Coordinates of C-alpha atoms and ligand atoms in Angstrom, one line a residue:
M1 CA 29.7 6.3 -17.8
R2 CA 29.2 7.8 -21.3
Q3 CA 27.3 11.0 -21.9
S4 CA 23.8 10.5 -23.4
N5 CA 21.1 12.6 -24.9
P6 CA 18.5 14.1 -22.5
P7 CA 15.7 11.6 -22.1
K8 CA 12.5 12.4 -24.0
T9 CA 10.4 9.5 -22.6
Y10 CA 10.1 7.8 -19.3
R11 CA 8.6 4.6 -17.6
V12 CA 8.2 4.2 -13.9
K13 CA 7.8 0.6 -12.8
S14 CA 6.6 0.3 -9.2
F15 CA 6.7 -2.8 -7.0
G16 CA 5.5 -3.4 -3.5
C17 CA 3.1 -1.5 -1.4
Q18 CA 0.7 1.3 -2.1
M19 CA 3.2 3.8 -0.8
N20 CA 5.5 2.8 -3.5
V21 CA 2.7 3.3 -6.0
Y22 CA 2.2 6.8 -4.6
D23 CA 5.9 7.6 -4.8
G24 CA 6.0 6.3 -8.4
E25 CA 3.2 8.7 -9.3
R26 CA 5.0 11.6 -7.7
M27 CA 8.2 10.7 -9.6
A28 CA 6.3 10.5 -12.8
E29 CA 4.9 14.0 -12.1
M30 CA 8.4 15.3 -11.6
L31 CA 9.5 13.9 -14.8
G32 CA 6.5 15.4 -16.5
A33 CA 7.4 18.8 -15.1
K34 CA 10.8 18.3 -16.6
G35 CA 9.3 17.9 -20.1
I36 CA 9.8 14.1 -20.2
T37 CA 6.7 12.2 -21.4
P38 CA 5.4 8.7 -20.7
A39 CA 6.8 6.2 -23.3
P40 CA 4.3 4.9 -25.8
E41 CA 2.9 1.4 -25.0
G42 CA 5.2 -1.4 -26.1
E43 CA 8.2 0.9 -26.6
E44 CA 11.1 1.1 -24.2
A45 CA 11.6 4.5 -22.7
D46 CA 14.8 6.7 -22.7
L47 CA 14.6 6.7 -18.9
V48 CA 13.4 3.8 -16.8
V49 CA 12.8 4.1 -13.0
L50 CA 12.6 0.8 -11.2
N51 CA 10.8 1.7 -8.0
T52 CA 11.7 -1.4 -5.9
C53 CA 10.4 -3.3 -2.9
H54 CA 12.6 -5.1 -0.4
I55 CA 10.0 -6.7 1.9
R56 CA 10.3 -10.4 0.9
E57 CA 12.2 -12.9 -1.1
K58 CA 14.9 -12.3 -3.6
A59 CA 13.9 -8.7 -4.3
A60 CA 17.4 -7.5 -5.1
E61 CA 18.0 -10.4 -7.6
K62 CA 14.8 -9.5 -9.4
V63 CA 16.1 -5.9 -9.8
Y64 CA 19.3 -7.2 -11.3
S65 CA 17.5 -9.4 -13.8
D66 CA 15.2 -6.5 -14.7
I67 CA 18.2 -4.3 -15.3
G68 CA 19.7 -6.9 -17.5
R69 CA 16.6 -7.1 -19.6
L70 CA 16.1 -3.4 -20.3
K71 CA 16.9 -2.6 -23.9
K72 CA 15.9 0.1 -26.4
P73 CA 14.9 -0.9 -29.9
D74 CA 18.4 -0.1 -31.2
G75 CA 19.9 -2.4 -28.6
S76 CA 21.2 0.4 -26.4
K77 CA 20.4 0.7 -22.7
P78 CA 18.0 3.3 -21.4
L79 CA 19.1 5.6 -18.6
I80 CA 18.3 3.5 -15.5
A81 CA 17.4 4.8 -12.1
V82 CA 16.8 2.4 -9.2
A83 CA 14.5 3.9 -6.6
G84 CA 12.5 2.5 -3.6
C85 CA 13.4 0.2 -0.8
V86 CA 16.1 -2.0 -2.5
A87 CA 17.8 1.2 -3.5
Q88 CA 17.8 2.4 0.1
A89 CA 19.0 -1.0 1.5
E90 CA 21.6 -2.0 -1.2
G91 CA 22.4 1.2 -3.1
E92 CA 26.1 0.9 -3.1
E93 CA 26.0 -2.7 -4.1
I94 CA 23.8 -1.9 -7.0
M95 CA 26.2 0.7 -8.2
A96 CA 29.1 -1.7 -7.9
R97 CA 27.3 -4.6 -9.6
A98 CA 25.3 -3.0 -12.3
P99 CA 27.2 -0.5 -14.4
A100 CA 24.1 0.1 -16.5
V101 CA 22.5 1.9 -13.6
S102 CA 23.3 5.6 -13.5
M103 CA 21.1 6.6 -10.6
V104 CA 20.2 5.1 -7.2
V105 CA 17.7 7.1 -5.2
G106 CA 16.1 6.2 -1.9
P107 CA 12.4 6.7 -0.9
Q108 CA 13.3 9.9 1.1
A109 CA 15.4 11.5 -1.6
Y110 CA 13.5 11.1 -4.8
H111 CA 12.6 14.8 -5.1
R112 CA 16.3 15.2 -6.2
L113 CA 15.8 12.9 -9.1
P114 CA 15.6 15.7 -11.7
E115 CA 19.1 17.0 -10.8
M116 CA 20.4 13.4 -10.9
I117 CA 19.1 13.0 -14.4
D118 CA 21.0 16.1 -15.6
K119 CA 24.2 14.6 -14.1
A120 CA 23.5 11.2 -15.6
V121 CA 23.1 12.8 -19.0
A122 CA 26.5 14.4 -18.5
G123 CA 27.9 11.0 -17.8
E124 CA 28.0 11.1 -14.0
R125 CA 26.6 8.3 -11.8
A126 CA 25.0 9.3 -8.5
T127 CA 23.6 7.6 -5.4
D128 CA 21.3 9.5 -3.0
T129 CA 20.0 7.5 -0.1
D130 CA 20.0 10.4 2.4
M131 CA 17.1 10.8 4.6
P132 CA 17.1 14.6 4.6
E133 CA 15.3 16.7 7.1
D134 CA 14.2 19.1 4.4
A135 CA 10.7 18.3 3.2
K136 CA 10.7 16.0 0.2
F137 CA 7.0 16.7 -0.4
A138 CA 7.3 20.4 -0.5
A139 CA 9.8 20.1 -3.4
L140 CA 7.4 18.0 -5.5
P141 CA 5.2 19.5 -8.2
K142 CA 1.4 19.9 -7.8
R143 CA -0.7 16.8 -8.4
R144 CA -1.9 16.4 -12.0
K145 CA -4.5 14.0 -13.5
V146 CA -5.5 11.2 -11.1
G147 CA -8.1 8.5 -11.3
P148 CA -11.3 8.5 -9.2
S149 CA -9.5 6.7 -6.4
A150 CA -6.3 8.4 -5.4
F151 CA -3.6 7.8 -2.8
L152 CA -2.3 10.3 -0.4
T153 CA 0.7 9.5 1.8
I154 CA 0.2 11.2 5.1
Q155 CA 2.8 9.3 7.2
E156 CA 6.1 7.6 6.4
G157 CA 8.5 5.4 8.2
C158 CA 8.3 3.0 11.1
D159 CA 9.7 3.0 14.7
K160 CA 8.2 -0.4 15.6
F161 CA 11.1 -2.7 14.6
C162 CA 9.2 -5.9 14.2
T163 CA 12.0 -8.4 14.2
Y164 CA 11.3 -9.8 10.7
C165 CA 10.9 -6.4 8.9
V166 CA 13.1 -4.2 6.7
V167 CA 10.8 -1.2 6.6
P168 CA 12.3 0.7 9.6
Y169 CA 15.7 0.5 7.8
T170 CA 14.5 1.3 4.3
R171 CA 11.9 4.0 5.2
G172 CA 13.5 5.5 8.3
A173 CA 11.8 6.9 11.4
E174 CA 8.1 7.7 11.7
I175 CA 7.2 11.2 10.3
S176 CA 3.9 12.8 9.8
R177 CA 3.3 15.3 7.0
P178 CA 1.8 18.6 8.1
Y179 CA -2.0 19.0 8.3
S180 CA -2.3 22.1 6.1
E181 CA 0.0 20.5 3.4
L182 CA -2.2 17.4 3.4
L183 CA -5.5 19.4 3.1
R184 CA -4.0 21.3 0.2
E185 CA -2.9 18.1 -1.6
A186 CA -6.3 16.5 -1.0
E187 CA -8.1 19.6 -2.4
G188 CA -5.7 19.3 -5.4
L189 CA -6.6 15.6 -5.9
V190 CA -10.3 16.3 -5.7
E191 CA -9.9 19.1 -8.3
C192 CA -8.1 16.6 -10.6
G193 CA -11.1 14.2 -10.3
A194 CA -10.5 12.1 -7.2
R195 CA -13.7 11.0 -5.6
E196 CA -12.1 8.7 -3.1
I197 CA -8.8 9.2 -1.2
T198 CA -6.9 6.5 0.6
L199 CA -4.6 7.9 3.2
L200 CA -1.4 6.0 3.3
G201 CA 1.3 5.3 5.8
Q202 CA 3.5 2.5 6.9
N203 CA 1.7 3.1 10.2
V204 CA -1.0 5.5 9.0
N205 CA -2.8 5.7 12.3
A206 CA 0.4 7.0 14.0
W207 CA -0.2 10.2 12.1
T208 CA -0.3 13.3 14.3
G209 CA -0.4 17.0 13.5
E210 CA -1.6 20.4 14.4
D211 CA -4.7 21.9 12.8
D212 CA -4.9 25.5 11.5
K213 CA -5.7 26.7 15.0
G214 CA -2.6 25.1 16.5
R215 CA -4.6 22.3 18.2
D216 CA -3.1 18.8 18.3
V217 CA -5.0 16.4 16.0
G218 CA -4.8 12.7 15.3
M219 CA -5.7 10.9 12.2
D220 CA -9.4 11.1 13.1
G221 CA -9.2 14.9 13.1
L222 CA -7.6 14.8 9.7
V223 CA -10.2 12.4 8.3
K224 CA -13.0 14.7 9.6
A225 CA -11.4 17.7 7.9
L226 CA -11.2 15.8 4.7
A227 CA -14.8 14.7 5.0
D228 CA -15.7 18.5 4.7
L229 CA -14.4 18.6 1.1
P230 CA -17.7 18.6 -0.8
D231 CA -16.7 16.7 -3.9
L232 CA -14.8 14.0 -2.0
Q233 CA -17.1 11.1 -1.5
R234 CA -15.1 8.4 0.1
I235 CA -12.2 8.1 2.5
R236 CA -10.1 5.1 3.4
Y237 CA -6.8 4.6 5.2
T238 CA -4.1 1.9 5.3
T239 CA -2.0 0.4 6.9
S240 CA -2.7 0.6 10.6
H241 CA -0.8 -0.8 13.6
P242 CA -2.9 -2.1 16.5
N243 CA -0.8 -0.2 19.1
D244 CA -1.5 3.2 17.4
M245 CA -5.2 2.8 17.5
T246 CA -6.9 5.6 19.5
D247 CA -10.5 6.0 20.8
G248 CA -11.0 8.8 18.3
I249 CA -10.1 6.7 15.4
I250 CA -12.4 3.9 16.5
A251 CA -15.2 6.4 17.2
M252 CA -14.9 8.1 13.8
H253 CA -16.1 4.9 12.1
G254 CA -19.5 5.5 13.7
E255 CA -19.4 9.3 13.0
V256 CA -18.0 10.0 9.5
D257 CA -20.4 8.9 6.7
K258 CA -17.7 9.3 4.0
L259 CA -15.3 6.9 5.9
M260 CA -15.8 3.5 4.3
P261 CA -16.6 0.5 6.5
Y262 CA -13.3 -1.2 6.0
L263 CA -10.3 -1.8 8.2
H264 CA -7.0 -3.3 7.3
L265 CA -5.3 -4.2 10.6
P266 CA -2.4 -6.7 10.3
V267 CA -2.0 -9.2 13.1
Q268 CA 0.8 -11.5 11.7
S269 CA 0.1 -14.4 14.0
G270 CA -2.4 -15.8 16.5
S271 CA 0.2 -17.0 18.9
D272 CA 1.3 -14.8 21.8
R273 CA 4.7 -16.4 21.9
V274 CA 5.3 -15.8 18.2
L275 CA 3.9 -12.2 18.5
K276 CA 6.4 -11.5 21.3
A277 CA 9.3 -13.0 19.3
M278 CA 8.1 -10.7 16.4
N279 CA 8.2 -7.7 18.8
R280 CA 4.6 -6.9 17.8
S281 CA 3.8 -5.7 21.3
H282 CA 0.2 -6.8 21.1
T283 CA -1.4 -10.1 22.0
A284 CA -4.0 -12.1 20.0
D285 CA -6.5 -11.3 22.6
S286 CA -5.8 -7.5 22.7
Y287 CA -6.1 -7.5 18.9
L288 CA -9.5 -9.4 19.0
K289 CA -10.8 -6.9 21.6
L290 CA -9.8 -4.0 19.4
L291 CA -11.7 -5.5 16.5
E292 CA -14.8 -5.9 18.7
R293 CA -14.7 -2.2 19.5
F294 CA -14.7 -1.4 15.7
R295 CA -17.6 -3.8 15.2
A296 CA -19.5 -2.1 18.1
V297 CA -19.5 1.3 16.4
R298 CA -19.7 0.0 12.8
P299 CA -21.3 -3.5 12.8
D300 CA -20.9 -4.0 9.0
I301 CA -17.2 -3.1 9.0
A302 CA -15.2 -5.4 6.7
L303 CA -12.0 -6.6 8.3
S304 CA -8.7 -7.3 6.6
G305 CA -5.3 -8.4 7.9
D306 CA -1.8 -9.5 7.1
F307 CA -0.3 -12.9 8.2
I308 CA 3.2 -14.4 8.3
V309 CA 3.5 -18.2 8.5
G310 CA 6.7 -20.0 9.4
F311 CA 8.3 -17.3 11.6
P312 CA 11.4 -18.9 13.2
G313 CA 10.4 -21.3 15.9
E314 CA 6.7 -21.4 15.0
S315 CA 5.4 -24.8 16.1
E316 CA 2.4 -26.6 14.6
A317 CA 0.3 -25.7 17.7
E318 CA 1.3 -22.0 17.4
F319 CA 0.3 -22.0 13.7
E320 CA -3.0 -23.5 14.7
E321 CA -3.6 -20.6 17.0
T322 CA -3.4 -18.4 13.9
L323 CA -6.1 -20.5 12.3
Q324 CA -8.2 -20.1 15.4
L325 CA -7.8 -16.4 15.3
V326 CA -8.9 -16.4 11.6
D327 CA -12.0 -18.5 12.6
A328 CA -12.8 -16.0 15.3
V329 CA -12.5 -12.9 13.1
R330 CA -13.9 -14.0 9.8
Y331 CA -12.0 -11.6 7.5
S332 CA -13.5 -10.2 4.4
Q333 CA -10.1 -10.4 2.8
A334 CA -6.5 -10.8 3.9
F335 CA -2.9 -11.1 2.8
S336 CA -0.7 -14.0 3.9
F337 CA 3.0 -14.6 3.3
K338 CA 5.7 -17.1 4.0
Y339 CA 8.3 -15.7 6.4
S340 CA 11.2 -14.5 4.4
P341 CA 14.5 -13.8 6.2
R342 CA 15.6 -10.3 5.5
P343 CA 19.3 -9.4 5.8
G344 CA 20.1 -7.3 8.8
T345 CA 16.9 -8.0 10.7
P346 CA 17.0 -9.9 14.1
A347 CA 14.8 -12.7 13.0
A348 CA 17.1 -13.6 10.1
T349 CA 19.6 -15.0 12.5
M350 CA 17.2 -16.6 15.0
E351 CA 17.5 -20.3 15.5
D352 CA 14.9 -22.8 14.3
Q353 CA 14.2 -21.4 10.9
I354 CA 11.3 -23.2 9.4
A355 CA 11.6 -25.5 6.4
L356 CA 10.2 -24.3 3.2
E357 CA 7.9 -27.3 2.8
V358 CA 6.4 -26.7 6.2
M359 CA 5.8 -23.0 5.3
D360 CA 4.2 -24.0 2.0
E361 CA 1.8 -26.4 3.7
R362 CA 0.9 -23.9 6.5
L363 CA 0.4 -21.1 3.9
Q364 CA -2.0 -23.4 1.9
R365 CA -4.0 -24.2 5.0
L366 CA -4.2 -20.5 6.1
Q367 CA -5.1 -19.4 2.6
S368 CA -7.9 -21.9 2.2
A369 CA -9.4 -20.6 5.5
L370 CA -9.0 -17.0 4.4
N371 CA -10.5 -17.8 1.0
R372 CA -13.4 -19.5 2.6
D373 CA -14.2 -16.5 4.7
Q374 CA -13.8 -14.0 1.8
Y375 CA -16.2 -16.0 -0.2
A376 CA -18.6 -16.2 2.7
F377 CA -18.4 -12.5 3.2
N378 CA -19.2 -11.9 -0.5
Q379 CA -22.1 -14.3 -0.4
A380 CA -23.5 -12.6 2.7
S381 CA -23.4 -9.3 0.7
V382 CA -25.9 -10.6 -1.9
G383 CA -29.1 -8.7 -1.6
K384 CA -27.5 -5.6 -0.2
T385 CA -27.9 -2.3 -2.0
C386 CA -24.8 0.0 -2.1
D387 CA -22.9 2.6 -4.1
I388 CA -20.1 1.5 -6.4
L389 CA -17.4 4.0 -7.4
V390 CA -16.6 3.1 -11.0
E391 CA -12.9 2.7 -11.6
R392 CA -12.6 1.1 -15.0
K393 CA -14.3 -0.7 -17.9
G394 CA -14.8 -4.4 -17.6
K395 CA -13.6 -6.9 -20.3
L396 CA -17.0 -7.3 -21.8
A397 CA -18.8 -4.6 -23.8
G398 CA -21.0 -2.4 -21.6
Q399 CA -19.4 -3.8 -18.4
W400 CA -18.0 -1.7 -15.7
L401 CA -15.9 -2.4 -12.6
G402 CA -15.8 -0.5 -9.3
K403 CA -15.6 -0.9 -5.6
S404 CA -18.2 -1.4 -3.0
P405 CA -17.9 0.4 0.4
W406 CA -16.4 -2.9 1.7
L407 CA -13.7 -2.8 -0.9
Q408 CA -15.1 -5.6 -2.9
S409 CA -14.7 -5.6 -6.7
V410 CA -18.2 -5.3 -8.3
F411 CA -19.0 -5.8 -12.0
F412 CA -22.2 -4.4 -13.5
E413 CA -23.6 -3.6 -16.9
G414 CA -25.2 -0.4 -18.0
D415 CA -24.5 3.2 -18.9
S416 CA -21.7 4.6 -16.9
A417 CA -18.4 6.4 -16.8
I418 CA -15.2 6.2 -14.8
G419 CA -15.7 8.2 -11.6
D420 CA -19.5 7.7 -11.4
M421 CA -21.1 6.7 -8.2
V422 CA -23.6 4.1 -9.2
R423 CA -26.3 2.5 -7.0
V424 CA -26.5 -1.2 -7.4
E425 CA -28.1 -4.2 -5.8
L426 CA -25.5 -7.0 -5.3
D427 CA -27.0 -10.1 -6.8
E428 CA -24.3 -12.6 -7.4
A429 CA -21.1 -13.5 -5.5
G430 CA -17.9 -15.1 -6.6
P431 CA -14.8 -15.8 -4.5
N432 CA -13.1 -12.6 -5.6
S433 CA -15.8 -10.3 -7.0
L434 CA -19.5 -9.7 -7.2
K435 CA -22.0 -8.8 -9.8
G436 CA -24.4 -5.9 -9.3
R437 CA -27.6 -4.7 -10.9
V438 CA -27.9 -0.9 -11.5
L439 CA -30.8 0.7 -9.6
E440 CA -30.1 4.3 -10.6
S441 CA -27.0 6.2 -11.6
A442 CA -25.9 9.7 -10.9
T443 CA -22.9 11.2 -12.6
S444 CA -20.8 13.0 -10.0
Ligands
LIG501 N1 3.4 -1.6 8.6 C1 2.5 -2.6 8.3 C2 2.9 -3.5 7.2 C3 4.1 -3.3 6.4 S1 4.7 -4.6 5.5 C4 2.2 -3.3 9.5 O1 3.0 -3.5 10.4 O2 1.1 -3.8 9.7 C5 3.3 -5.5 4.9 C6 3.3 -6.9 5.3 O3 4.4 -7.7 4.8 C7 3.4 -7.1 6.8 O4 2.2 -6.8 7.5 C8 3.8 -8.5 6.9 O5 2.7 -9.4 7.0 C9 4.6 -8.8 5.6 N2 6.0 -8.9 5.9 C10 6.9 -8.0 6.4 N3 8.1 -8.5 6.5 C11 8.0 -9.8 6.1 C12 9.0 -10.8 6.0 N4 10.3 -10.7 6.4 N5 8.6 -12.0 5.6 C13 7.3 -12.2 5.2 N6 6.3 -11.3 5.3 C14 6.7 -10.1 5.7
LIG502 FE1 7.4 -3.6 9.5 FE2 6.4 -3.9 11.9 FE3 6.9 -1.5 11.0 FE4 4.9 -2.9 10.0 S1 5.1 -2.2 12.1 S2 6.4 -1.7 8.9 S3 5.7 -4.9 10.0 S4 8.4 -3.1 11.5
LIG503 FE1 8.2 -2.9 -0.1 FE2 9.3 -0.7 0.9 FE3 6.7 -0.9 0.7 S1 10.0 -2.7 1.2 S2 6.3 -3.0 1.0 S3 8.1 -0.9 -1.0 S4 7.8 0.2 2.3

């Protein structure tokens, strides 16, 4: 590896889940603290961080083709760091196959990126996929500018080992960030302009901690403490696992006004046999009963989920059980995927892998049911009055876009600004968004 000039500009490209988005923001902040600035639009940066996702499909291949394409205007390669879950899973291979990469850094080690950059400038390649005990978060700089809706990772890792999933291998064991550190970071986010905070974790509701009086608290205790921050107006959390749901978390949906009426609770399949083979350790029925308890305390709660079609051995009848579960729940939105065999996971070597055409056809049927329900949910919202947190300008002049409490995208026209909370009446529904009419607006 040749020596190079210290990078002046950077670009962080994040793929995958919201936790990767959060990590990408934190890496950008570290680079900022090192005096490196974001590259101007349309110009390749001196340093590119590819913050990768390994959850499905040919993720690694995509990384290699991205690396191949990166070029500065003079034809030279930028300094390239591969971060995220592909880095964790295939770090050594990346180093061997892609000489243009000078840094590989895993999701638990990215606080060490600044030192790695110094080494890379000196011509030394480095891989760091440790999962160190020392707190990554404590080593990161304070939060800077954030939008009105900010992410806050409170929990990382997964001990569930669903048989199809790479996350326990790429993100390591479940850990909870300390309560006081989270309150400090949340206060910082609010000071920087956040009006909504979404708490993140691979299993966010597995979070546990001790409050400042040394008492054990669960995620409900944390949410209640955050709700006391005066300028914070909305709280959300994602993603939850059915087995980590507690009475306290369910109850808080009826108690905390700032907690939005929305729950993302992946189920994956409606078939108990498939759920067992997935090692989900819940049944379709226990999942439905759990949702009923949420609806009992918060009747207007919008429900969302994740689904996998074509898990090895899934029969037509078992897939139809998933459709039945969807019919029973009536999701406001959901994410659905074709099963993708991940190297090193138990399901990848199970017998009876399902043909791609069968998966395609099942995914289409599932998505048309989910789209039908999403549209119906939006239509049922017409006539409601609610607050919209304005997140950005729309494409048309005078148009703004924000989110309803139920996480629907809502367009409206009028005088507004990013970060405003605007009262609207929802008066037109589309499949993916709604239109609202402003009733009154208050700058917050
Ligand atoms: N921890 C969360 C979700 C993490 S991954 C949970 O368990 O709910 C996000 C989603 O990706 C999963 O819910 C699942 O639907 C999907 N997913 C994970 N591994 C997959 C695979 N091998 N093939 C297809 N989809 C997968
Ligand atoms: Fe993956 Fe299952 Fe863990 Fe979710 S709970 S991250 S799907 S292993
Ligand atoms: Fe992808 Fe890693 Fe998130 S595999 S979904 S970036 S935890």
